[in-house]
């Protein structure tokens, strides 16, 4: 059994007295596509940002390739970022620069590539996500939501990362565009041979992208397994979530607390 | 229980509450001072360590320096003009009209040009820095920078702080010239002074330290304005409201700090 690519052990994080992550355990193997499902505000983004090092957890350990990164220095972290790609929930494109510079940003700034060469790669990545080359000269604000998501995707994969994170890649898109993005994600991850960690509450997307699925609830991973086992998990929380039922243990619990 | 004991009980309770909230406020205050000091230290140290981004620094030179010229120039011109006018109406009472040139030159170079330029730039540049960086914070663009292996302190903050600190003295030097010229115009064309003696009096009274002290002040003010803009923007709360609050804080805190440091620096230079 080879070493897991990403490993979270008992990761906890609170903001003020609000507990968001309450002991998350998660293992993602190399080349695997893991999808995290869970309701809004359950701490999915916080978990992802903890792995990326954008948020420092209060306790617990996070390992990448067996190396504990929670104790890394700033310099080691910068080196680590080179093998990450991230698609942010809101796109997070730099609105002060045209699309091609957004995509080429990592290549120019951290891989120290020349502008012309980086631009050529940016154009190729644009085509890979189904946009034509003259989109490259437009600014993010001029693009539709779906196009922005594609550009973000192109930026996330531009540096050929080892591990790619997708935070709600299809939220806010129409079903057809969502499926286009799903296909792109599947292809990009396959092409790169990368490990992928995706957050979503879109079940169609989860079914398409995932090898493995994990569900987060009240700051813990309450179920995880192969995507094929998702529909007979035998877990009533998972059942309610994947079928989108208003009645069930999740809402019952919430009402009880409120 | 008698009425007295109940009253006493209520009083001690109130006093306790009061102490508690004052304590909490003080703690919060020192906490934010500490956070600010750490931010300033980190930001300043990144201004001197590579990698540098010359392209971005140049852009900030233009944004902060060049584009502030009109507003700073207008402020200086009318300040110099009104100063001449006011001094004239005031000084004629003491038959001291001859002091106008000196009063204009000294007030403009020592005080009015640096302070008014600082306040104008706090409104113009401080606000825009806070709004821009705050928007980048709430739209996760700063997080995106980090994931692309770029340090936001070097990429966003250092260029603004460098440009702010270097550009404000240049702006103030320009304001000095325009302000004195404003006083000159009013004195010559409105109050009927002779051009030759006005210029001579100005040159006679001005010393190097008058101008230099103003420029040092300007550098400090430029640092304050850009740093406050960056700090409040960088720590902006969530959403549009967060950015709005950050912008307000940036302008208000920069303006107040400018006035406080103006006093401190004047004390240092001229006593
Ligand atoms: N920087 C922060 N400061 C304070 N609270 C935060 C911060 N980031 C997230 N939270 C809180 O943590 C909870 C989980 O947020 P998030 O991970 O974004 O949820 P989601 O699962 O929808 O991605 C939310 O209640 C949110 O208010
Ligand atoms: Mg989220």
mmCIF file of N, CA, C and O in Angstrom, chain B residues 147-215:
data_model
loop_
_atom_site.group_PDB
_atom_site.id
_atom_site.type_symbol
_atom_site.label_atom_id
_atom_site.label_comp_id
_atom_site.label_asym_id
_atom_site.label_seq_id
_atom_site.Cartn_x
_atom_site.Cartn_y
_atom_site.Cartn_z
ATOM 1 N N UNK B 147 -1.958 30.880 -3.575
ATOM 2 C CA UNK B 147 -1.904 29.547 -4.182
ATOM 3 C C UNK B 147 -1.063 29.541 -5.452
ATOM 4 O O UNK B 147 -0.636 28.494 -5.915
ATOM 5 N N UNK B 148 -0.836 30.711 -6.042
ATOM 6 C CA UNK B 148 0.043 30.778 -7.218
ATOM 7 C C UNK B 148 1.468 31.136 -6.795
ATOM 8 O O UNK B 148 2.251 31.638 -7.594
ATOM 9 N N UNK B 149 1.783 30.891 -5.520
ATOM 10 C CA UNK B 149 3.143 31.075 -4.979
ATOM 11 C C UNK B 149 3.626 32.513 -5.016
ATOM 12 O O UNK B 149 4.815 32.758 -5.173
ATOM 13 N N UNK B 150 2.715 33.465 -4.932
ATOM 14 C CA UNK B 150 3.139 34.864 -4.889
ATOM 15 C C UNK B 150 2.758 35.445 -3.532
ATOM 16 O O UNK B 150 1.636 35.276 -3.079
ATOM 17 N N UNK B 151 3.719 36.086 -2.897
ATOM 18 C CA UNK B 151 3.481 36.660 -1.578
ATOM 19 C C UNK B 151 2.744 37.994 -1.704
ATOM 20 O O UNK B 151 3.271 38.931 -2.291
ATOM 21 N N UNK B 152 1.518 38.082 -1.169
ATOM 22 C CA UNK B 152 0.754 39.325 -1.333
ATOM 23 C C UNK B 152 1.432 40.531 -0.689
ATOM 24 O O UNK B 152 1.219 41.654 -1.140
ATOM 25 N N UNK B 153 2.253 40.308 0.331
ATOM 26 C CA UNK B 153 2.965 41.444 0.933
ATOM 27 C C UNK B 153 3.933 42.060 -0.069
ATOM 28 O O UNK B 153 4.066 43.265 -0.147
ATOM 29 N N UNK B 154 4.580 41.216 -0.846
ATOM 30 C CA UNK B 154 5.517 41.737 -1.842
ATOM 31 C C UNK B 154 4.794 42.265 -3.069
ATOM 32 O O UNK B 154 5.173 43.275 -3.638
ATOM 33 N N UNK B 155 3.748 41.557 -3.463
ATOM 34 C CA UNK B 155 3.109 41.847 -4.737
ATOM 35 C C UNK B 155 2.129 43.013 -4.634
ATOM 36 O O UNK B 155 2.042 43.849 -5.521
ATOM 37 N N UNK B 156 1.383 43.080 -3.519
ATOM 38 C CA UNK B 156 0.345 44.107 -3.394
ATOM 39 C C UNK B 156 0.768 45.266 -2.509
ATOM 40 O O UNK B 156 0.535 46.427 -2.813
ATOM 41 N N UNK B 157 1.387 44.930 -1.363
ATOM 42 C CA UNK B 157 1.568 45.947 -0.342
ATOM 43 C C UNK B 157 2.861 46.731 -0.526
ATOM 44 O O UNK B 157 2.851 47.965 -0.519
ATOM 45 N N UNK B 158 3.978 46.019 -0.729
ATOM 46 C CA UNK B 158 5.257 46.724 -0.862
ATOM 47 C C UNK B 158 5.229 47.801 -1.967
ATOM 48 O O UNK B 158 5.641 48.942 -1.709
ATOM 49 N N UNK B 159 4.728 47.508 -3.179
ATOM 50 C CA UNK B 159 4.739 48.565 -4.211
ATOM 51 C C UNK B 159 3.963 49.808 -3.782
ATOM 52 O O UNK B 159 4.388 50.934 -4.040
ATOM 53 N N UNK B 160 2.847 49.618 -3.081
ATOM 54 C CA UNK B 160 2.030 50.768 -2.675
ATOM 55 C C UNK B 160 2.729 51.580 -1.591
ATOM 56 O O UNK B 160 2.698 52.816 -1.607
ATOM 57 N N UNK B 161 3.344 50.869 -0.646
ATOM 58 C CA UNK B 161 4.013 51.578 0.448
ATOM 59 C C UNK B 161 5.249 52.321 -0.082
ATOM 60 O O UNK B 161 5.490 53.484 0.262
ATOM 61 N N UNK B 162 6.004 51.661 -0.948
ATOM 62 C CA UNK B 162 7.180 52.309 -1.542
ATOM 63 C C UNK B 162 6.748 53.562 -2.310
ATOM 64 O O UNK B 162 7.285 54.657 -2.120
ATOM 65 N N UNK B 163 5.738 53.391 -3.153
ATOM 66 C CA UNK B 163 5.294 54.519 -3.981
ATOM 67 C C UNK B 163 4.728 55.639 -3.112
ATOM 68 O O UNK B 163 5.012 56.825 -3.342
ATOM 69 N N UNK B 164 3.944 55.293 -2.103
ATOM 70 C CA UNK B 164 3.366 56.311 -1.228
ATOM 71 C C UNK B 164 4.447 57.119 -0.531
ATOM 72 O O UNK B 164 4.400 58.352 -0.483
ATOM 73 N N UNK B 165 5.453 56.418 -0.003
ATOM 74 C CA UNK B 165 6.496 57.087 0.768
ATOM 75 C C UNK B 165 7.383 57.959 -0.111
ATOM 76 O O UNK B 165 7.833 59.022 0.315
ATOM 77 N N UNK B 166 7.621 57.529 -1.335
ATOM 78 C CA UNK B 166 8.503 58.313 -2.209
ATOM 79 C C UNK B 166 7.769 59.409 -2.979
ATOM 80 O O UNK B 166 8.353 60.447 -3.297
ATOM 81 N N UNK B 167 6.505 59.172 -3.269
ATOM 82 C CA UNK B 167 5.792 60.125 -4.127
ATOM 83 C C UNK B 167 5.286 61.339 -3.361
ATOM 84 O O UNK B 167 5.233 62.442 -3.901
ATOM 85 N N UNK B 168 4.897 61.158 -2.112
ATOM 86 C CA UNK B 168 4.317 62.290 -1.394
ATOM 87 C C UNK B 168 5.293 63.461 -1.249
ATOM 88 O O UNK B 168 4.895 64.608 -1.445
ATOM 89 N N UNK B 169 6.586 63.213 -0.960
ATOM 90 C CA UNK B 169 7.515 64.350 -0.937
ATOM 91 C C UNK B 169 7.573 65.094 -2.265
ATOM 92 O O UNK B 169 7.603 66.333 -2.286
ATOM 93 N N UNK B 170 7.533 64.375 -3.375
ATOM 94 C CA UNK B 170 7.548 65.049 -4.674
ATOM 95 C C UNK B 170 6.290 65.891 -4.859
ATOM 96 O O UNK B 170 6.334 67.012 -5.366
ATOM 97 N N UNK B 171 5.157 65.309 -4.459
ATOM 98 C CA UNK B 171 3.906 66.056 -4.556
ATOM 99 C C UNK B 171 3.964 67.321 -3.706
ATOM 100 O O UNK B 171 3.509 68.393 -4.118
ATOM 101 N N UNK B 172 4.540 67.188 -2.516
ATOM 102 C CA UNK B 172 4.589 68.332 -1.607
ATOM 103 C C UNK B 172 5.550 69.401 -2.125
ATOM 104 O O UNK B 172 5.272 70.591 -2.009
ATOM 105 N N UNK B 173 6.640 68.973 -2.743
ATOM 106 C CA UNK B 173 7.551 69.950 -3.341
ATOM 107 C C UNK B 173 6.814 70.758 -4.414
ATOM 108 O O UNK B 173 6.919 71.986 -4.480
ATOM 109 N N UNK B 174 6.049 70.056 -5.227
ATOM 110 C CA UNK B 174 5.239 70.738 -6.232
ATOM 111 C C UNK B 174 4.236 71.675 -5.560
ATOM 112 O O UNK B 174 4.039 72.814 -6.001
ATOM 113 N N UNK B 175 3.615 71.176 -4.492
ATOM 114 C CA UNK B 175 2.624 71.985 -3.782
ATOM 115 C C UNK B 175 3.272 73.237 -3.188
ATOM 116 O O UNK B 175 2.662 74.314 -3.188
ATOM 117 N N UNK B 176 4.513 73.102 -2.688
ATOM 118 C CA UNK B 176 5.236 74.263 -2.155
ATOM 119 C C UNK B 176 5.311 75.359 -3.212
ATOM 120 O O UNK B 176 4.981 76.521 -2.961
ATOM 121 N N UNK B 177 5.757 74.948 -4.395
ATOM 122 C CA UNK B 177 5.966 75.919 -5.466
ATOM 123 C C UNK B 177 4.638 76.559 -5.876
ATOM 124 O O UNK B 177 4.503 77.777 -5.967
ATOM 125 N N UNK B 178 3.626 75.704 -6.078
ATOM 126 C CA UNK B 178 2.326 76.219 -6.514
ATOM 127 C C UNK B 178 1.707 77.105 -5.428
ATOM 128 O O UNK B 178 1.132 78.161 -5.715
ATOM 129 N N UNK B 179 1.836 76.683 -4.163
ATOM 130 C CA UNK B 179 1.253 77.446 -3.061
ATOM 131 C C UNK B 179 1.867 78.835 -2.954
ATOM 132 O O UNK B 179 1.160 79.846 -2.817
ATOM 133 N N UNK B 180 3.192 78.886 -3.031
ATOM 134 C CA UNK B 180 3.869 80.184 -2.947
ATOM 135 C C UNK B 180 3.495 81.051 -4.145
ATOM 136 O O UNK B 180 3.263 82.252 -4.027
ATOM 137 N N UNK B 181 3.351 80.384 -5.286
ATOM 138 C CA UNK B 181 2.958 81.115 -6.483
ATOM 139 C C UNK B 181 1.550 81.676 -6.326
ATOM 140 O O UNK B 181 1.257 82.807 -6.753
ATOM 141 N N UNK B 182 0.657 80.923 -5.672
ATOM 142 C CA UNK B 182 -0.699 81.402 -5.414
ATOM 143 C C UNK B 182 -0.677 82.671 -4.578
ATOM 144 O O UNK B 182 -1.396 83.648 -4.862
ATOM 145 N N UNK B 183 0.162 82.656 -3.535
ATOM 146 C CA UNK B 183 0.284 83.848 -2.697
ATOM 147 C C UNK B 183 0.830 85.023 -3.498
ATOM 148 O O UNK B 183 0.372 86.162 -3.353
ATOM 149 N N UNK B 184 1.752 84.729 -4.363
ATOM 150 C CA UNK B 184 2.373 85.744 -5.217
ATOM 151 C C UNK B 184 1.323 86.401 -6.122
ATOM 152 O O UNK B 184 1.219 87.621 -6.181
ATOM 153 N N UNK B 185 0.510 85.566 -6.763
ATOM 154 C CA UNK B 185 -0.508 86.100 -7.681
ATOM 155 C C UNK B 185 -1.412 87.091 -6.961
ATOM 156 O O UNK B 185 -1.640 88.217 -7.428
ATOM 157 N N UNK B 186 -1.939 86.669 -5.805
ATOM 158 C CA UNK B 186 -2.870 87.526 -5.077
ATOM 159 C C UNK B 186 -2.165 88.813 -4.623
ATOM 160 O O UNK B 186 -2.715 89.916 -4.752
ATOM 161 N N UNK B 187 -0.943 88.667 -4.128
ATOM 162 C CA UNK B 187 -0.222 89.846 -3.626
ATOM 163 C C UNK B 187 0.068 90.843 -4.734
ATOM 164 O O UNK B 187 -0.059 92.054 -4.545
ATOM 165 N N UNK B 188 0.440 90.350 -5.885
ATOM 166 C CA UNK B 188 0.828 91.253 -6.978
ATOM 167 C C UNK B 188 -0.394 91.832 -7.676
ATOM 168 O O UNK B 188 -0.534 93.042 -7.833
ATOM 169 N N UNK B 189 -1.324 90.938 -8.092
ATOM 170 C CA UNK B 189 -2.407 91.408 -8.960
ATOM 171 C C UNK B 189 -3.600 91.933 -8.190
ATOM 172 O O UNK B 189 -4.420 92.650 -8.717
ATOM 173 N N UNK B 190 -3.715 91.516 -6.917
ATOM 174 C CA UNK B 190 -4.900 91.907 -6.166
ATOM 175 C C UNK B 190 -4.564 92.965 -5.111
ATOM 176 O O UNK B 190 -5.299 93.921 -4.921
ATOM 177 N N UNK B 191 -3.435 92.770 -4.447
ATOM 178 C CA UNK B 191 -3.097 93.658 -3.338
ATOM 179 C C UNK B 191 -2.099 94.727 -3.735
ATOM 180 O O UNK B 191 -1.756 95.589 -2.919
ATOM 181 N N UNK B 192 -1.562 94.649 -4.954
ATOM 182 C CA UNK B 192 -0.717 95.711 -5.481
ATOM 183 C C UNK B 192 0.699 95.753 -4.948
ATOM 184 O O UNK B 192 1.326 96.798 -4.910
ATOM 185 N N UNK B 193 1.237 94.612 -4.507
ATOM 186 C CA UNK B 193 2.646 94.574 -4.116
ATOM 187 C C UNK B 193 3.525 94.610 -5.350
ATOM 188 O O UNK B 193 3.087 94.264 -6.446
ATOM 189 N N UNK B 194 4.814 94.922 -5.146
ATOM 190 C CA UNK B 194 5.710 94.888 -6.306
ATOM 191 C C UNK B 194 6.334 93.508 -6.408
ATOM 192 O O UNK B 194 6.701 92.889 -5.391
ATOM 193 N N UNK B 195 6.387 93.043 -7.619
ATOM 194 C CA UNK B 195 6.825 91.677 -7.874
ATOM 195 C C UNK B 195 8.236 91.429 -7.366
ATOM 196 O O UNK B 195 8.512 90.418 -6.709
ATOM 197 N N UNK B 196 9.144 92.342 -7.654
ATOM 198 C CA UNK B 196 10.546 92.169 -7.281
ATOM 199 C C UNK B 196 10.738 91.970 -5.784
ATOM 200 O O UNK B 196 11.379 91.016 -5.338
ATOM 201 N N UNK B 197 10.141 92.854 -4.976
ATOM 202 C CA UNK B 197 10.387 92.777 -3.538
ATOM 203 C C UNK B 197 9.697 91.554 -2.925
ATOM 204 O O UNK B 197 10.195 90.969 -1.971
ATOM 205 N N UNK B 198 8.553 91.152 -3.475
ATOM 206 C CA UNK B 198 7.859 89.973 -2.951
ATOM 207 C C UNK B 198 8.729 88.728 -3.103
ATOM 208 O O UNK B 198 8.934 87.966 -2.162
ATOM 209 N N UNK B 199 9.285 88.580 -4.317
ATOM 210 C CA UNK B 199 10.137 87.417 -4.578
ATOM 211 C C UNK B 199 11.365 87.465 -3.683
ATOM 212 O O UNK B 199 11.772 86.460 -3.082
ATOM 213 N N UNK B 200 11.930 88.648 -3.561
ATOM 214 C CA UNK B 200 13.135 88.807 -2.739
ATOM 215 C C UNK B 200 12.859 88.425 -1.284
ATOM 216 O O UNK B 200 13.611 87.679 -0.660
ATOM 217 N N UNK B 201 11.724 88.931 -0.760
ATOM 218 C CA UNK B 201 11.369 88.610 0.627
ATOM 219 C C UNK B 201 11.171 87.109 0.821
ATOM 220 O O UNK B 201 11.587 86.541 1.836
ATOM 221 N N UNK B 202 10.546 86.477 -0.175
ATOM 222 C CA UNK B 202 10.343 85.030 -0.075
ATOM 223 C C UNK B 202 11.677 84.308 0.025
ATOM 224 O O UNK B 202 11.887 83.461 0.894
ATOM 225 N N UNK B 203 12.594 84.662 -0.876
ATOM 226 C CA UNK B 203 13.909 83.999 -0.874
ATOM 227 C C UNK B 203 14.674 84.272 0.416
ATOM 228 O O UNK B 203 15.363 83.394 0.929
ATOM 229 N N UNK B 204 14.541 85.505 0.910
ATOM 230 C CA UNK B 204 15.277 85.874 2.120
ATOM 231 C C UNK B 204 14.874 85.029 3.312
ATOM 232 O O UNK B 204 15.709 84.598 4.097
ATOM 233 N N UNK B 205 13.571 84.817 3.454
ATOM 234 C CA UNK B 205 13.111 84.191 4.685
ATOM 235 C C UNK B 205 13.209 82.667 4.665
ATOM 236 O O UNK B 205 13.408 82.025 5.685
ATOM 237 N N UNK B 206 13.086 82.075 3.451
ATOM 238 C CA UNK B 206 13.091 80.609 3.371
ATOM 239 C C UNK B 206 14.480 80.048 3.655
ATOM 240 O O UNK B 206 15.466 80.506 3.090
ATOM 241 N N UNK B 207 14.551 79.046 4.544
ATOM 242 C CA UNK B 207 15.815 78.333 4.727
ATOM 243 C C UNK B 207 15.605 76.877 4.309
ATOM 244 O O UNK B 207 14.469 76.440 4.104
ATOM 245 N N UNK B 208 16.711 76.192 4.210
ATOM 246 C CA UNK B 208 16.670 74.812 3.739
ATOM 247 C C UNK B 208 15.763 73.959 4.636
ATOM 248 O O UNK B 208 14.967 73.162 4.153
ATOM 249 N N UNK B 209 15.887 74.175 5.952
ATOM 250 C CA UNK B 209 15.160 73.316 6.889
ATOM 251 C C UNK B 209 13.648 73.493 6.756
ATOM 252 O O UNK B 209 12.884 72.540 6.946
ATOM 253 N N UNK B 210 13.199 74.690 6.360
ATOM 254 C CA UNK B 210 11.756 74.898 6.175
ATOM 255 C C UNK B 210 11.201 73.939 5.135
ATOM 256 O O UNK B 210 10.173 73.291 5.344
ATOM 257 N N UNK B 211 11.917 73.887 4.010
ATOM 258 C CA UNK B 211 11.440 73.033 2.922
ATOM 259 C C UNK B 211 11.675 71.562 3.261
ATOM 260 O O UNK B 211 10.769 70.727 3.120
ATOM 261 N N UNK B 212 12.875 71.261 3.757
ATOM 262 C CA UNK B 212 13.208 69.858 4.024
ATOM 263 C C UNK B 212 12.299 69.244 5.075
ATOM 264 O O UNK B 212 11.838 68.113 4.933
ATOM 265 N N UNK B 213 12.010 70.011 6.140
ATOM 266 C CA UNK B 213 11.145 69.448 7.184
ATOM 267 C C UNK B 213 9.790 69.074 6.592
ATOM 268 O O UNK B 213 9.224 68.036 6.932
ATOM 269 N N UNK B 214 9.298 69.926 5.692
ATOM 270 C CA UNK B 214 8.022 69.615 5.037
ATOM 271 C C UNK B 214 8.096 68.339 4.222
ATOM 272 O O UNK B 214 7.160 67.549 4.192
ATOM 273 N N UNK B 215 9.256 68.143 3.565
ATOM 274 C CA UNK B 215 9.384 66.947 2.723
ATOM 275 C C UNK B 215 9.518 65.679 3.577
ATOM 276 O O UNK B 215 8.979 64.633 3.219
#
